[in-house]
Amino acid sequence: MTDRNATTQWTGDLRSGSGTVTLDSSHVGRFPVTWASRAEDPAGRTSPEELIAAAHSACFSMQLAGLLTAGGTPPESIDTSAQVGFGPRGEGFAITGITLTVRAKVPGIDPEVFQRTAQRAKEICPVSAALTGTTIELEATLD
């Protein structure tokens, strides 16, 4: 078992306040965050949704690599992007959906097997599992 930690220090109200997200486990960075960077233009700052996109694209890529390798067709490369939508819903705001877009180079794999494996990776990667209340779409392409 492992734990990973991050901390956010926030000052002020929602609209005019600001914060800093610190990646405590890895010590690789501190990132500014504001409501405007979340709901409008990023302007050099991050948002919870961008951090989820980073986590999801990395997790999916690792899961897909593991499944492909276990199936006897290890990938040469996997490039995954995640787009996390955020907007008004009901009385507040919500993540409105996630689209994973993957391009992979997998020598010798049947395209149908690749599609099934990519779908399975989407279903079982731990970040997908944590986000089960969100619609997750997948666009998978072989190079």
mmCIF file of the C-alpha atoms, coordinates in Angstrom:
data_MODEL
# 
_entry.id   MODEL 
# 
loop_
_atom_site.group_PDB 
_atom_site.id 
_atom_site.type_symbol 
_atom_site.label_atom_id 
_atom_site.label_alt_id 
_atom_site.label_comp_id 
_atom_site.label_asym_id 
_atom_site.label_entity_id 
_atom_site.label_seq_id 
_atom_site.pdbx_PDB_ins_code 
_atom_site.Cartn_x 
_atom_site.Cartn_y 
_atom_site.Cartn_z 
_atom_site.occupancy 
_atom_site.B_iso_or_equiv 
_atom_site.pdbx_formal_charge 
_atom_site.auth_seq_id 
_atom_site.auth_comp_id 
_atom_site.auth_asym_id 
_atom_site.auth_atom_id 
_atom_site.pdbx_PDB_model_num 
ATOM 1   C CA . MET A 1 1   ? 0.000   0.000   0.000   1.00 0.00 ? 1   MET A CA 1 
ATOM 2   C CA . THR A 1 2   ? 1.090   3.518   -0.727  1.00 0.00 ? 2   THR A CA 1 
ATOM 3   C CA . ASP A 1 3   ? -0.366  6.898   0.079   1.00 0.00 ? 3   ASP A CA 1 
ATOM 4   C CA . ARG A 1 4   ? 0.131   10.085  -1.901  1.00 0.00 ? 4   ARG A CA 1 
ATOM 5   C CA . ASN A 1 5   ? -0.416  13.528  -0.459  1.00 0.00 ? 5   ASN A CA 1 
ATOM 6   C CA . ALA A 1 6   ? -1.120  17.027  -1.680  1.00 0.00 ? 6   ALA A CA 1 
ATOM 7   C CA . THR A 1 7   ? -2.034  20.143  0.252   1.00 0.00 ? 7   THR A CA 1 
ATOM 8   C CA . THR A 1 8   ? -3.904  23.290  -0.750  1.00 0.00 ? 8   THR A CA 1 
ATOM 9   C CA . GLN A 1 9   ? -3.532  26.533  1.180   1.00 0.00 ? 9   GLN A CA 1 
ATOM 10  C CA . TRP A 1 10  ? -6.385  28.941  0.309   1.00 0.00 ? 10  TRP A CA 1 
ATOM 11  C CA . THR A 1 11  ? -6.797  32.596  1.271   1.00 0.00 ? 11  THR A CA 1 
ATOM 12  C CA . GLY A 1 12  ? -9.926  34.678  0.812   1.00 0.00 ? 12  GLY A CA 1 
ATOM 13  C CA . ASP A 1 13  ? -13.381 34.063  -0.578  1.00 0.00 ? 13  ASP A CA 1 
ATOM 14  C CA . LEU A 1 14  ? -14.224 31.900  -3.585  1.00 0.00 ? 14  LEU A CA 1 
ATOM 15  C CA . ARG A 1 15  ? -14.321 34.559  -6.321  1.00 0.00 ? 15  ARG A CA 1 
ATOM 16  C CA . SER A 1 16  ? -11.383 36.774  -5.335  1.00 0.00 ? 16  SER A CA 1 
ATOM 17  C CA . GLY A 1 17  ? -9.336  34.374  -3.228  1.00 0.00 ? 17  GLY A CA 1 
ATOM 18  C CA . SER A 1 18  ? -6.434  32.231  -4.333  1.00 0.00 ? 18  SER A CA 1 
ATOM 19  C CA . GLY A 1 19  ? -4.518  29.198  -3.278  1.00 0.00 ? 19  GLY A CA 1 
ATOM 20  C CA . THR A 1 20  ? -1.473  27.064  -3.837  1.00 0.00 ? 20  THR A CA 1 
ATOM 21  C CA . VAL A 1 21  ? -1.564  23.316  -4.398  1.00 0.00 ? 21  VAL A CA 1 
ATOM 22  C CA . THR A 1 22  ? 1.604   21.584  -3.180  1.00 0.00 ? 22  THR A CA 1 
ATOM 23  C CA . LEU A 1 23  ? 2.480   18.041  -4.260  1.00 0.00 ? 23  LEU A CA 1 
ATOM 24  C CA . ASP A 1 24  ? 3.742   16.840  -0.896  1.00 0.00 ? 24  ASP A CA 1 
ATOM 25  C CA . SER A 1 25  ? 4.658   13.236  -1.697  1.00 0.00 ? 25  SER A CA 1 
ATOM 26  C CA . SER A 1 26  ? 6.838   13.894  -4.708  1.00 0.00 ? 26  SER A CA 1 
ATOM 27  C CA . HIS A 1 27  ? 7.958   17.434  -3.878  1.00 0.00 ? 27  HIS A CA 1 
ATOM 28  C CA . VAL A 1 28  ? 7.863   18.203  -7.620  1.00 0.00 ? 28  VAL A CA 1 
ATOM 29  C CA . GLY A 1 29  ? 5.914   21.402  -7.483  1.00 0.00 ? 29  GLY A CA 1 
ATOM 30  C CA . ARG A 1 30  ? 3.645   24.054  -6.137  1.00 0.00 ? 30  ARG A CA 1 
ATOM 31  C CA . PHE A 1 31  ? 0.857   25.304  -8.374  1.00 0.00 ? 31  PHE A CA 1 
ATOM 32  C CA . PRO A 1 32  ? -1.328  28.405  -8.064  1.00 0.00 ? 32  PRO A CA 1 
ATOM 33  C CA . VAL A 1 33  ? -5.106  27.980  -8.272  1.00 0.00 ? 33  VAL A CA 1 
ATOM 34  C CA . THR A 1 34  ? -8.018  30.439  -8.349  1.00 0.00 ? 34  THR A CA 1 
ATOM 35  C CA . TRP A 1 35  ? -11.714 30.294  -9.139  1.00 0.00 ? 35  TRP A CA 1 
ATOM 36  C CA . ALA A 1 36  ? -11.013 32.169  -12.383 1.00 0.00 ? 36  ALA A CA 1 
ATOM 37  C CA . SER A 1 37  ? -8.416  29.550  -13.404 1.00 0.00 ? 37  SER A CA 1 
ATOM 38  C CA . ARG A 1 38  ? -11.004 26.866  -12.728 1.00 0.00 ? 38  ARG A CA 1 
ATOM 39  C CA . ALA A 1 39  ? -14.067 28.400  -14.366 1.00 0.00 ? 39  ALA A CA 1 
ATOM 40  C CA . GLU A 1 40  ? -12.556 30.767  -16.940 1.00 0.00 ? 40  GLU A CA 1 
ATOM 41  C CA . ASP A 1 41  ? -9.067  31.223  -18.434 1.00 0.00 ? 41  ASP A CA 1 
ATOM 42  C CA . PRO A 1 42  ? -6.226  29.266  -16.771 1.00 0.00 ? 42  PRO A CA 1 
ATOM 43  C CA . ALA A 1 43  ? -3.820  32.216  -17.114 1.00 0.00 ? 43  ALA A CA 1 
ATOM 44  C CA . GLY A 1 44  ? -0.848  30.129  -15.958 1.00 0.00 ? 44  GLY A CA 1 
ATOM 45  C CA . ARG A 1 45  ? -2.667  28.546  -13.020 1.00 0.00 ? 45  ARG A CA 1 
ATOM 46  C CA . THR A 1 46  ? -4.075  25.048  -12.582 1.00 0.00 ? 46  THR A CA 1 
ATOM 47  C CA . SER A 1 47  ? -7.431  23.680  -11.448 1.00 0.00 ? 47  SER A CA 1 
ATOM 48  C CA . PRO A 1 48  ? -8.704  20.547  -9.741  1.00 0.00 ? 48  PRO A CA 1 
ATOM 49  C CA . GLU A 1 49  ? -9.990  19.382  -13.138 1.00 0.00 ? 49  GLU A CA 1 
ATOM 50  C CA . GLU A 1 50  ? -6.566  19.742  -14.768 1.00 0.00 ? 50  GLU A CA 1 
ATOM 51  C CA . LEU A 1 51  ? -5.035  17.748  -11.929 1.00 0.00 ? 51  LEU A CA 1 
ATOM 52  C CA . ILE A 1 52  ? -7.705  15.055  -12.422 1.00 0.00 ? 52  ILE A CA 1 
ATOM 53  C CA . ALA A 1 53  ? -6.930  15.046  -16.163 1.00 0.00 ? 53  ALA A CA 1 
ATOM 54  C CA . ALA A 1 54  ? -3.235  14.524  -15.400 1.00 0.00 ? 54  ALA A CA 1 
ATOM 55  C CA . ALA A 1 55  ? -3.978  11.704  -12.979 1.00 0.00 ? 55  ALA A CA 1 
ATOM 56  C CA . HIS A 1 56  ? -6.441  10.030  -15.341 1.00 0.00 ? 56  HIS A CA 1 
ATOM 57  C CA . SER A 1 57  ? -4.217  10.159  -18.438 1.00 0.00 ? 57  SER A CA 1 
ATOM 58  C CA . ALA A 1 58  ? -1.264  8.709   -16.501 1.00 0.00 ? 58  ALA A CA 1 
ATOM 59  C CA . CYS A 1 59  ? -3.329  5.999   -14.813 1.00 0.00 ? 59  CYS A CA 1 
ATOM 60  C CA . PHE A 1 60  ? -5.037  4.926   -18.035 1.00 0.00 ? 60  PHE A CA 1 
ATOM 61  C CA . SER A 1 61  ? -1.709  4.766   -19.915 1.00 0.00 ? 61  SER A CA 1 
ATOM 62  C CA . MET A 1 62  ? -0.179  2.560   -17.223 1.00 0.00 ? 62  MET A CA 1 
ATOM 63  C CA . GLN A 1 63  ? -3.246  0.300   -17.083 1.00 0.00 ? 63  GLN A CA 1 
ATOM 64  C CA . LEU A 1 64  ? -3.321  -0.078  -20.873 1.00 0.00 ? 64  LEU A CA 1 
ATOM 65  C CA . ALA A 1 65  ? 0.413   -0.854  -20.985 1.00 0.00 ? 65  ALA A CA 1 
ATOM 66  C CA . GLY A 1 66  ? -0.062  -3.516  -18.324 1.00 0.00 ? 66  GLY A CA 1 
ATOM 67  C CA . LEU A 1 67  ? -3.001  -5.168  -20.087 1.00 0.00 ? 67  LEU A CA 1 
ATOM 68  C CA . LEU A 1 68  ? -1.299  -5.103  -23.485 1.00 0.00 ? 68  LEU A CA 1 
ATOM 69  C CA . THR A 1 69  ? 1.865   -6.612  -22.038 1.00 0.00 ? 69  THR A CA 1 
ATOM 70  C CA . ALA A 1 70  ? -0.090  -9.310  -20.190 1.00 0.00 ? 70  ALA A CA 1 
ATOM 71  C CA . GLY A 1 71  ? -1.830  -10.115 -23.488 1.00 0.00 ? 71  GLY A CA 1 
ATOM 72  C CA . GLY A 1 72  ? 1.495   -10.696 -25.241 1.00 0.00 ? 72  GLY A CA 1 
ATOM 73  C CA . THR A 1 73  ? 1.563   -7.445  -27.227 1.00 0.00 ? 73  THR A CA 1 
ATOM 74  C CA . PRO A 1 74  ? 3.638   -4.928  -25.263 1.00 0.00 ? 74  PRO A CA 1 
ATOM 75  C CA . PRO A 1 75  ? 3.244   -1.377  -26.584 1.00 0.00 ? 75  PRO A CA 1 
ATOM 76  C CA . GLU A 1 76  ? 6.039   0.664   -28.138 1.00 0.00 ? 76  GLU A CA 1 
ATOM 77  C CA . SER A 1 77  ? 4.280   3.860   -27.105 1.00 0.00 ? 77  SER A CA 1 
ATOM 78  C CA . ILE A 1 78  ? 1.027   5.147   -25.645 1.00 0.00 ? 78  ILE A CA 1 
ATOM 79  C CA . ASP A 1 79  ? 0.010   8.804   -25.802 1.00 0.00 ? 79  ASP A CA 1 
ATOM 80  C CA . THR A 1 80  ? -3.089  9.634   -23.772 1.00 0.00 ? 80  THR A CA 1 
ATOM 81  C CA . SER A 1 81  ? -4.793  12.960  -23.232 1.00 0.00 ? 81  SER A CA 1 
ATOM 82  C CA . ALA A 1 82  ? -7.707  13.532  -20.882 1.00 0.00 ? 82  ALA A CA 1 
ATOM 83  C CA . GLN A 1 83  ? -10.206 16.342  -21.244 1.00 0.00 ? 83  GLN A CA 1 
ATOM 84  C CA . VAL A 1 84  ? -12.205 17.004  -18.085 1.00 0.00 ? 84  VAL A CA 1 
ATOM 85  C CA . GLY A 1 85  ? -15.302 19.166  -18.522 1.00 0.00 ? 85  GLY A CA 1 
ATOM 86  C CA . PHE A 1 86  ? -16.435 21.493  -15.738 1.00 0.00 ? 86  PHE A CA 1 
ATOM 87  C CA . GLY A 1 87  ? -19.549 23.630  -15.676 1.00 0.00 ? 87  GLY A CA 1 
ATOM 88  C CA . PRO A 1 88  ? -22.838 24.550  -14.061 1.00 0.00 ? 88  PRO A CA 1 
ATOM 89  C CA . ARG A 1 89  ? -25.073 21.709  -12.948 1.00 0.00 ? 89  ARG A CA 1 
ATOM 90  C CA . GLY A 1 90  ? -28.104 22.008  -10.726 1.00 0.00 ? 90  GLY A CA 1 
ATOM 91  C CA . GLU A 1 91  ? -27.463 24.488  -7.938  1.00 0.00 ? 91  GLU A CA 1 
ATOM 92  C CA . GLY A 1 92  ? -23.681 24.487  -8.355  1.00 0.00 ? 92  GLY A CA 1 
ATOM 93  C CA . PHE A 1 93  ? -20.877 23.237  -10.568 1.00 0.00 ? 93  PHE A CA 1 
ATOM 94  C CA . ALA A 1 94  ? -19.745 19.747  -11.486 1.00 0.00 ? 94  ALA A CA 1 
ATOM 95  C CA . ILE A 1 95  ? -17.403 17.708  -13.612 1.00 0.00 ? 95  ILE A CA 1 
ATOM 96  C CA . THR A 1 96  ? -19.565 17.236  -16.683 1.00 0.00 ? 96  THR A CA 1 
ATOM 97  C CA . GLY A 1 97  ? -17.614 14.414  -18.312 1.00 0.00 ? 97  GLY A CA 1 
ATOM 98  C CA . ILE A 1 98  ? -14.195 13.105  -19.262 1.00 0.00 ? 98  ILE A CA 1 
ATOM 99  C CA . THR A 1 99  ? -12.862 12.136  -22.659 1.00 0.00 ? 99  THR A CA 1 
ATOM 100 C CA . LEU A 1 100 ? -9.736  9.996   -22.886 1.00 0.00 ? 100 LEU A CA 1 
ATOM 101 C CA . THR A 1 101 ? -8.005  10.127  -26.266 1.00 0.00 ? 101 THR A CA 1 
ATOM 102 C CA . VAL A 1 102 ? -5.267  7.561   -26.823 1.00 0.00 ? 102 VAL A CA 1 
ATOM 103 C CA . ARG A 1 103 ? -2.927  6.830   -29.722 1.00 0.00 ? 103 ARG A CA 1 
ATOM 104 C CA . ALA A 1 104 ? -0.777  3.762   -29.334 1.00 0.00 ? 104 ALA A CA 1 
ATOM 105 C CA . LYS A 1 105 ? 1.878   1.909   -31.264 1.00 0.00 ? 105 LYS A CA 1 
ATOM 106 C CA . VAL A 1 106 ? 1.400   -1.793  -30.557 1.00 0.00 ? 106 VAL A CA 1 
ATOM 107 C CA . PRO A 1 107 ? 3.200   -4.103  -32.989 1.00 0.00 ? 107 PRO A CA 1 
ATOM 108 C CA . GLY A 1 108 ? 1.281   -7.205  -33.993 1.00 0.00 ? 108 GLY A CA 1 
ATOM 109 C CA . ILE A 1 109 ? -2.011  -6.451  -32.245 1.00 0.00 ? 109 ILE A CA 1 
ATOM 110 C CA . ASP A 1 110 ? -5.363  -7.048  -33.916 1.00 0.00 ? 110 ASP A CA 1 
ATOM 111 C CA . PRO A 1 111 ? -7.305  -3.731  -34.000 1.00 0.00 ? 111 PRO A CA 1 
ATOM 112 C CA . GLU A 1 112 ? -10.380 -5.311  -32.378 1.00 0.00 ? 112 GLU A CA 1 
ATOM 113 C CA . VAL A 1 113 ? -8.254  -6.731  -29.568 1.00 0.00 ? 113 VAL A CA 1 
ATOM 114 C CA . PHE A 1 114 ? -6.722  -3.289  -29.091 1.00 0.00 ? 114 PHE A CA 1 
ATOM 115 C CA . GLN A 1 115 ? -10.164 -1.664  -28.827 1.00 0.00 ? 115 GLN A CA 1 
ATOM 116 C CA . ARG A 1 116 ? -11.360 -4.254  -26.291 1.00 0.00 ? 116 ARG A CA 1 
ATOM 117 C CA . THR A 1 117 ? -8.159  -3.866  -24.284 1.00 0.00 ? 117 THR A CA 1 
ATOM 118 C CA . ALA A 1 118 ? -8.429  -0.065  -24.285 1.00 0.00 ? 118 ALA A CA 1 
ATOM 119 C CA . GLN A 1 119 ? -12.058 -0.279  -23.120 1.00 0.00 ? 119 GLN A CA 1 
ATOM 120 C CA . ARG A 1 120 ? -11.051 -2.677  -20.348 1.00 0.00 ? 120 ARG A CA 1 
ATOM 121 C CA . ALA A 1 121 ? -8.238  -0.343  -19.273 1.00 0.00 ? 121 ALA A CA 1 
ATOM 122 C CA . LYS A 1 122 ? -10.747 2.514   -19.101 1.00 0.00 ? 122 LYS A CA 1 
ATOM 123 C CA . GLU A 1 123 ? -13.045 0.425   -16.914 1.00 0.00 ? 123 GLU A CA 1 
ATOM 124 C CA . ILE A 1 124 ? -10.456 -0.829  -14.422 1.00 0.00 ? 124 ILE A CA 1 
ATOM 125 C CA . CYS A 1 125 ? -7.820  1.884   -14.101 1.00 0.00 ? 125 CYS A CA 1 
ATOM 126 C CA . PRO A 1 126 ? -8.011  3.080   -10.475 1.00 0.00 ? 126 PRO A CA 1 
ATOM 127 C CA . VAL A 1 127 ? -8.724  6.701   -11.427 1.00 0.00 ? 127 VAL A CA 1 
ATOM 128 C CA . SER A 1 128 ? -11.632 5.640   -13.672 1.00 0.00 ? 128 SER A CA 1 
ATOM 129 C CA . ALA A 1 129 ? -12.930 3.515   -10.827 1.00 0.00 ? 129 ALA A CA 1 
ATOM 130 C CA . ALA A 1 130 ? -12.728 6.493   -8.457  1.00 0.00 ? 130 ALA A CA 1 
ATOM 131 C CA . LEU A 1 131 ? -14.696 8.604   -10.938 1.00 0.00 ? 131 LEU A CA 1 
ATOM 132 C CA . THR A 1 132 ? -17.565 6.175   -11.542 1.00 0.00 ? 132 THR A CA 1 
ATOM 133 C CA . GLY A 1 133 ? -20.161 8.927   -11.086 1.00 0.00 ? 133 GLY A CA 1 
ATOM 134 C CA . THR A 1 134 ? -18.815 10.650  -14.194 1.00 0.00 ? 134 THR A CA 1 
ATOM 135 C CA . THR A 1 135 ? -19.354 9.775   -17.839 1.00 0.00 ? 135 THR A CA 1 
ATOM 136 C CA . ILE A 1 136 ? -16.014 8.691   -19.301 1.00 0.00 ? 136 ILE A CA 1 
ATOM 137 C CA . GLU A 1 137 ? -15.672 8.404   -23.063 1.00 0.00 ? 137 GLU A CA 1 
ATOM 138 C CA . LEU A 1 138 ? -12.766 6.797   -24.903 1.00 0.00 ? 138 LEU A CA 1 
ATOM 139 C CA . GLU A 1 139 ? -11.348 7.436   -28.348 1.00 0.00 ? 139 GLU A CA 1 
ATOM 140 C CA . ALA A 1 140 ? -8.606  4.853   -29.054 1.00 0.00 ? 140 ALA A CA 1 
ATOM 141 C CA . THR A 1 141 ? -6.489  4.771   -32.206 1.00 0.00 ? 141 THR A CA 1 
ATOM 142 C CA . LEU A 1 142 ? -3.604  2.583   -33.319 1.00 0.00 ? 142 LEU A CA 1 
ATOM 143 C CA . ASP A 1 143 ? -0.663  4.193   -35.103 1.00 0.00 ? 143 ASP A CA 1 
# 
